[in-house]
């Protein structure tokens, strides 16, 4: 929930900047980015959070060059018909969805559609994280990922 709130606060302010290019400043939207950077540099726990965010963001940035095309599905359909266990989401297997309990393999719709929904959600979260990381670190690859994702 906190990530969603942060996404709602920070990302709209960045949209105009992303369309204009990296030189435009979307404004602070109430965030003192200098203090955020200082805190990340001064406190190990804060630096660790930024480090984990960078690692998670880079993993997703490398995993998906583009969001997968096709229909998306509802999460409540990503469960086993036999025992109601959640199916295993594997980012490398868009057409194979395994029940965690009985190991039954599901393919096709609606399971592939649910897989795409999960990927789209992961890309959206990463775009928000990358926008925040750009403001904290100034690393252009985070800016470009967010820009590319929003413009896609």
PDB file of C-alpha atoms in Angstrom:
ATOM      1  CA  UNK A   1       0.000   0.000   0.000  1.00  0.00           C
ATOM      2  CA  UNK A   2       2.848   2.389   0.840  1.00  0.00           C
ATOM      3  CA  UNK A   3       4.436   1.779  -2.567  1.00  0.00           C
ATOM      4  CA  UNK A   4       1.107   2.500  -4.246  1.00  0.00           C
ATOM      5  CA  UNK A   5       0.759   5.775  -2.335  1.00  0.00           C
ATOM      6  CA  UNK A   6       4.348   6.738  -3.165  1.00  0.00           C
ATOM      7  CA  UNK A   7       3.669   5.827  -6.805  1.00  0.00           C
ATOM      8  CA  UNK A   8       0.567   8.037  -6.824  1.00  0.00           C
ATOM      9  CA  UNK A   9       2.442  10.960  -5.288  1.00  0.00           C
ATOM     10  CA  UNK A  10       5.754  10.864  -7.131  1.00  0.00           C
ATOM     11  CA  UNK A  11       5.073   9.469 -10.603  1.00  0.00           C
ATOM     12  CA  UNK A  12       2.458  11.978 -11.851  1.00  0.00           C
ATOM     13  CA  UNK A  13       4.889  14.777 -11.096  1.00  0.00           C
ATOM     14  CA  UNK A  14       7.542  13.057 -13.169  1.00  0.00           C
ATOM     15  CA  UNK A  15       5.378  12.462 -16.231  1.00  0.00           C
ATOM     16  CA  UNK A  16       5.818  15.960 -17.690  1.00  0.00           C
ATOM     17  CA  UNK A  17       9.554  15.705 -17.091  1.00  0.00           C
ATOM     18  CA  UNK A  18       9.746  12.323 -18.779  1.00  0.00           C
ATOM     19  CA  UNK A  19       8.026  13.611 -21.874  1.00  0.00           C
ATOM     20  CA  UNK A  20      10.261  16.678 -22.036  1.00  0.00           C
ATOM     21  CA  UNK A  21      13.525  14.877 -21.314  1.00  0.00           C
ATOM     22  CA  UNK A  22      15.862  14.560 -18.357  1.00  0.00           C
ATOM     23  CA  UNK A  23      16.579  18.281 -17.964  1.00  0.00           C
ATOM     24  CA  UNK A  24      13.072  19.301 -16.934  1.00  0.00           C
ATOM     25  CA  UNK A  25      12.398  19.173 -13.181  1.00  0.00           C
ATOM     26  CA  UNK A  26       8.937  17.927 -12.229  1.00  0.00           C
ATOM     27  CA  UNK A  27       9.145  19.630  -8.838  1.00  0.00           C
ATOM     28  CA  UNK A  28       9.563  18.077  -5.459  1.00  0.00           C
ATOM     29  CA  UNK A  29       5.890  17.253  -4.817  1.00  0.00           C
ATOM     30  CA  UNK A  30       6.722  17.835  -1.151  1.00  0.00           C
ATOM     31  CA  UNK A  31       9.818  15.607  -1.111  1.00  0.00           C
ATOM     32  CA  UNK A  32      13.140  17.100  -0.058  1.00  0.00           C
ATOM     33  CA  UNK A  33      15.355  14.988  -2.317  1.00  0.00           C
ATOM     34  CA  UNK A  34      18.550  16.485  -0.900  1.00  0.00           C
ATOM     35  CA  UNK A  35      17.579  15.204   2.543  1.00  0.00           C
ATOM     36  CA  UNK A  36      16.692  11.804   1.101  1.00  0.00           C
ATOM     37  CA  UNK A  37      20.127  11.584  -0.558  1.00  0.00           C
ATOM     38  CA  UNK A  38      21.870  12.720   2.638  1.00  0.00           C
ATOM     39  CA  UNK A  39      19.983  10.179   4.732  1.00  0.00           C
ATOM     40  CA  UNK A  40      20.858   7.359   2.317  1.00  0.00           C
ATOM     41  CA  UNK A  41      24.531   8.382   2.507  1.00  0.00           C
ATOM     42  CA  UNK A  42      24.612   8.900   6.266  1.00  0.00           C
ATOM     43  CA  UNK A  43      22.557   5.968   7.597  1.00  0.00           C
ATOM     44  CA  UNK A  44      23.416   2.374   6.753  1.00  0.00           C
ATOM     45  CA  UNK A  45      19.794   1.254   6.951  1.00  0.00           C
ATOM     46  CA  UNK A  46      18.706   3.924   4.454  1.00  0.00           C
ATOM     47  CA  UNK A  47      21.603   3.127   2.115  1.00  0.00           C
ATOM     48  CA  UNK A  48      20.676  -0.553   2.351  1.00  0.00           C
ATOM     49  CA  UNK A  49      17.112   0.235   1.294  1.00  0.00           C
ATOM     50  CA  UNK A  50      18.340   2.188  -1.727  1.00  0.00           C
ATOM     51  CA  UNK A  51      20.732  -0.662  -2.550  1.00  0.00           C
ATOM     52  CA  UNK A  52      17.935  -3.252  -2.413  1.00  0.00           C
ATOM     53  CA  UNK A  53      15.698  -1.026  -4.538  1.00  0.00           C
ATOM     54  CA  UNK A  54      18.469  -0.686  -7.130  1.00  0.00           C
ATOM     55  CA  UNK A  55      19.062  -4.442  -7.230  1.00  0.00           C
ATOM     56  CA  UNK A  56      15.339  -5.236  -7.590  1.00  0.00           C
ATOM     57  CA  UNK A  57      14.830  -2.553 -10.239  1.00  0.00           C
ATOM     58  CA  UNK A  58      17.825  -3.626 -12.310  1.00  0.00           C
ATOM     59  CA  UNK A  59      16.663  -7.260 -12.223  1.00  0.00           C
ATOM     60  CA  UNK A  60      13.309  -6.327 -13.744  1.00  0.00           C
ATOM     61  CA  UNK A  61      14.847  -3.778 -16.119  1.00  0.00           C
ATOM     62  CA  UNK A  62      17.048  -6.522 -17.576  1.00  0.00           C
ATOM     63  CA  UNK A  63      14.354  -9.202 -17.548  1.00  0.00           C
ATOM     64  CA  UNK A  64      11.805  -7.446 -19.778  1.00  0.00           C
ATOM     65  CA  UNK A  65      12.870  -5.363 -22.733  1.00  0.00           C
ATOM     66  CA  UNK A  66       9.216  -4.621 -23.498  1.00  0.00           C
ATOM     67  CA  UNK A  67       5.967  -5.438 -21.713  1.00  0.00           C
ATOM     68  CA  UNK A  68       4.460  -8.654 -23.109  1.00  0.00           C
ATOM     69  CA  UNK A  69       1.618  -8.154 -25.558  1.00  0.00           C
ATOM     70  CA  UNK A  70      -1.722  -9.899 -25.291  1.00  0.00           C
ATOM     71  CA  UNK A  71      -4.738 -10.124 -23.064  1.00  0.00           C
ATOM     72  CA  UNK A  72      -4.309  -9.863 -19.324  1.00  0.00           C
ATOM     73  CA  UNK A  73      -6.240 -11.807 -16.732  1.00  0.00           C
ATOM     74  CA  UNK A  74      -7.602 -11.632 -13.231  1.00  0.00           C
ATOM     75  CA  UNK A  75      -5.471 -12.803 -10.330  1.00  0.00           C
ATOM     76  CA  UNK A  76      -8.312 -14.858  -8.834  1.00  0.00           C
ATOM     77  CA  UNK A  77      -8.003 -17.231 -11.813  1.00  0.00           C
ATOM     78  CA  UNK A  78      -4.356 -18.069 -11.040  1.00  0.00           C
ATOM     79  CA  UNK A  79      -5.218 -20.969  -8.735  1.00  0.00           C
ATOM     80  CA  UNK A  80      -5.353 -24.747  -9.117  1.00  0.00           C
ATOM     81  CA  UNK A  81      -8.748 -26.166 -10.080  1.00  0.00           C
ATOM     82  CA  UNK A  82      -8.082 -29.317  -8.014  1.00  0.00           C
ATOM     83  CA  UNK A  83      -6.869 -27.997  -4.646  1.00  0.00           C
ATOM     84  CA  UNK A  84      -7.198 -24.176  -4.860  1.00  0.00           C
ATOM     85  CA  UNK A  85      -3.480 -23.550  -4.274  1.00  0.00           C
ATOM     86  CA  UNK A  86      -1.916 -20.570  -5.971  1.00  0.00           C
ATOM     87  CA  UNK A  87      -0.029 -21.300  -9.168  1.00  0.00           C
ATOM     88  CA  UNK A  88       3.670 -20.517  -9.285  1.00  0.00           C
ATOM     89  CA  UNK A  89       4.573 -17.371 -11.197  1.00  0.00           C
ATOM     90  CA  UNK A  90       7.833 -17.907 -13.077  1.00  0.00           C
ATOM     91  CA  UNK A  91       8.949 -14.875 -15.108  1.00  0.00           C
ATOM     92  CA  UNK A  92      10.851 -17.172 -17.477  1.00  0.00           C
ATOM     93  CA  UNK A  93       7.876 -19.474 -18.211  1.00  0.00           C
ATOM     94  CA  UNK A  94       4.978 -17.480 -19.638  1.00  0.00           C
ATOM     95  CA  UNK A  95       3.143 -20.628 -20.808  1.00  0.00           C
ATOM     96  CA  UNK A  96       3.724 -22.984 -17.875  1.00  0.00           C
ATOM     97  CA  UNK A  97       1.990 -22.429 -14.547  1.00  0.00           C
ATOM     98  CA  UNK A  98       2.575 -25.036 -11.831  1.00  0.00           C
ATOM     99  CA  UNK A  99       0.404 -25.682  -8.778  1.00  0.00           C
ATOM    100  CA  UNK A 100       2.479 -25.290  -5.627  1.00  0.00           C
ATOM    101  CA  UNK A 101       0.818 -28.290  -3.975  1.00  0.00           C
ATOM    102  CA  UNK A 102      -0.020 -30.983  -6.540  1.00  0.00           C
ATOM    103  CA  UNK A 103       2.457 -29.851  -9.248  1.00  0.00           C
ATOM    104  CA  UNK A 104      -0.249 -29.913 -11.953  1.00  0.00           C
ATOM    105  CA  UNK A 105       0.813 -27.784 -14.929  1.00  0.00           C
ATOM    106  CA  UNK A 106      -1.645 -25.332 -16.468  1.00  0.00           C
ATOM    107  CA  UNK A 107      -1.244 -23.746 -19.905  1.00  0.00           C
ATOM    108  CA  UNK A 108      -3.143 -21.325 -22.119  1.00  0.00           C
ATOM    109  CA  UNK A 109      -5.864 -18.881 -21.144  1.00  0.00           C
ATOM    110  CA  UNK A 110      -6.647 -17.697 -18.541  1.00  0.00           C
ATOM    111  CA  UNK A 111      -3.305 -18.686 -16.963  1.00  0.00           C
ATOM    112  CA  UNK A 112      -1.062 -17.069 -19.587  1.00  0.00           C
ATOM    113  CA  UNK A 113      -3.232 -13.952 -19.283  1.00  0.00           C
ATOM    114  CA  UNK A 114      -2.710 -13.881 -15.498  1.00  0.00           C
ATOM    115  CA  UNK A 115       1.031 -14.307 -16.066  1.00  0.00           C
ATOM    116  CA  UNK A 116       0.989 -11.191 -18.302  1.00  0.00           C
ATOM    117  CA  UNK A 117      -0.923  -9.267 -15.608  1.00  0.00           C
ATOM    118  CA  UNK A 118       1.770 -10.167 -13.084  1.00  0.00           C
ATOM    119  CA  UNK A 119       4.501  -9.034 -15.469  1.00  0.00           C
ATOM    120  CA  UNK A 120       2.724  -5.754 -16.191  1.00  0.00           C
ATOM    121  CA  UNK A 121       2.347  -5.134 -12.441  1.00  0.00           C
ATOM    122  CA  UNK A 122       6.040  -5.879 -11.917  1.00  0.00           C
ATOM    123  CA  UNK A 123       7.017  -3.472 -14.702  1.00  0.00           C
ATOM    124  CA  UNK A 124       4.734  -0.744 -13.278  1.00  0.00           C
ATOM    125  CA  UNK A 125       6.208  -1.110  -9.788  1.00  0.00           C
ATOM    126  CA  UNK A 126       9.694  -1.002 -11.240  1.00  0.00           C
ATOM    127  CA  UNK A 127       8.960   2.142 -13.258  1.00  0.00           C
ATOM    128  CA  UNK A 128       7.862   3.859 -10.042  1.00  0.00           C
ATOM    129  CA  UNK A 129      10.928   2.586  -8.182  1.00  0.00           C
ATOM    130  CA  UNK A 130      13.205   3.665 -11.018  1.00  0.00           C
ATOM    131  CA  UNK A 131      11.731   7.181 -10.969  1.00  0.00           C
ATOM    132  CA  UNK A 132      12.454   7.441  -7.249  1.00  0.00           C
ATOM    133  CA  UNK A 133      15.925   5.959  -7.691  1.00  0.00           C
ATOM    134  CA  UNK A 134      16.691   8.500 -10.398  1.00  0.00           C
ATOM    135  CA  UNK A 135      15.800  11.326  -8.002  1.00  0.00           C
ATOM    136  CA  UNK A 136      17.993   9.780  -5.297  1.00  0.00           C
ATOM    137  CA  UNK A 137      20.988   8.618  -7.349  1.00  0.00           C
ATOM    138  CA  UNK A 138      20.853  10.668 -10.541  1.00  0.00           C
ATOM    139  CA  UNK A 139      21.637   7.492 -12.515  1.00  0.00           C
ATOM    140  CA  UNK A 140      20.245   8.043 -16.009  1.00  0.00           C
ATOM    141  CA  UNK A 141      19.359   4.393 -16.685  1.00  0.00           C
ATOM    142  CA  UNK A 142      16.596   4.651 -14.061  1.00  0.00           C
ATOM    143  CA  UNK A 143      15.250   7.784 -15.712  1.00  0.00           C
ATOM    144  CA  UNK A 144      15.342   6.179 -19.164  1.00  0.00           C
ATOM    145  CA  UNK A 145      13.578   3.030 -17.957  1.00  0.00           C
ATOM    146  CA  UNK A 146      10.742   5.018 -16.423  1.00  0.00           C
ATOM    147  CA  UNK A 147      10.487   7.239 -19.491  1.00  0.00           C
ATOM    148  CA  UNK A 148      10.530   4.280 -21.880  1.00  0.00           C
ATOM    149  CA  UNK A 149       7.912   2.419 -19.832  1.00  0.00           C
ATOM    150  CA  UNK A 150       5.541   5.380 -19.605  1.00  0.00           C
ATOM    151  CA  UNK A 151       5.891   6.195 -23.293  1.00  0.00           C
ATOM    152  CA  UNK A 152       5.512   2.558 -24.362  1.00  0.00           C
TER     153      UNK A 152
END
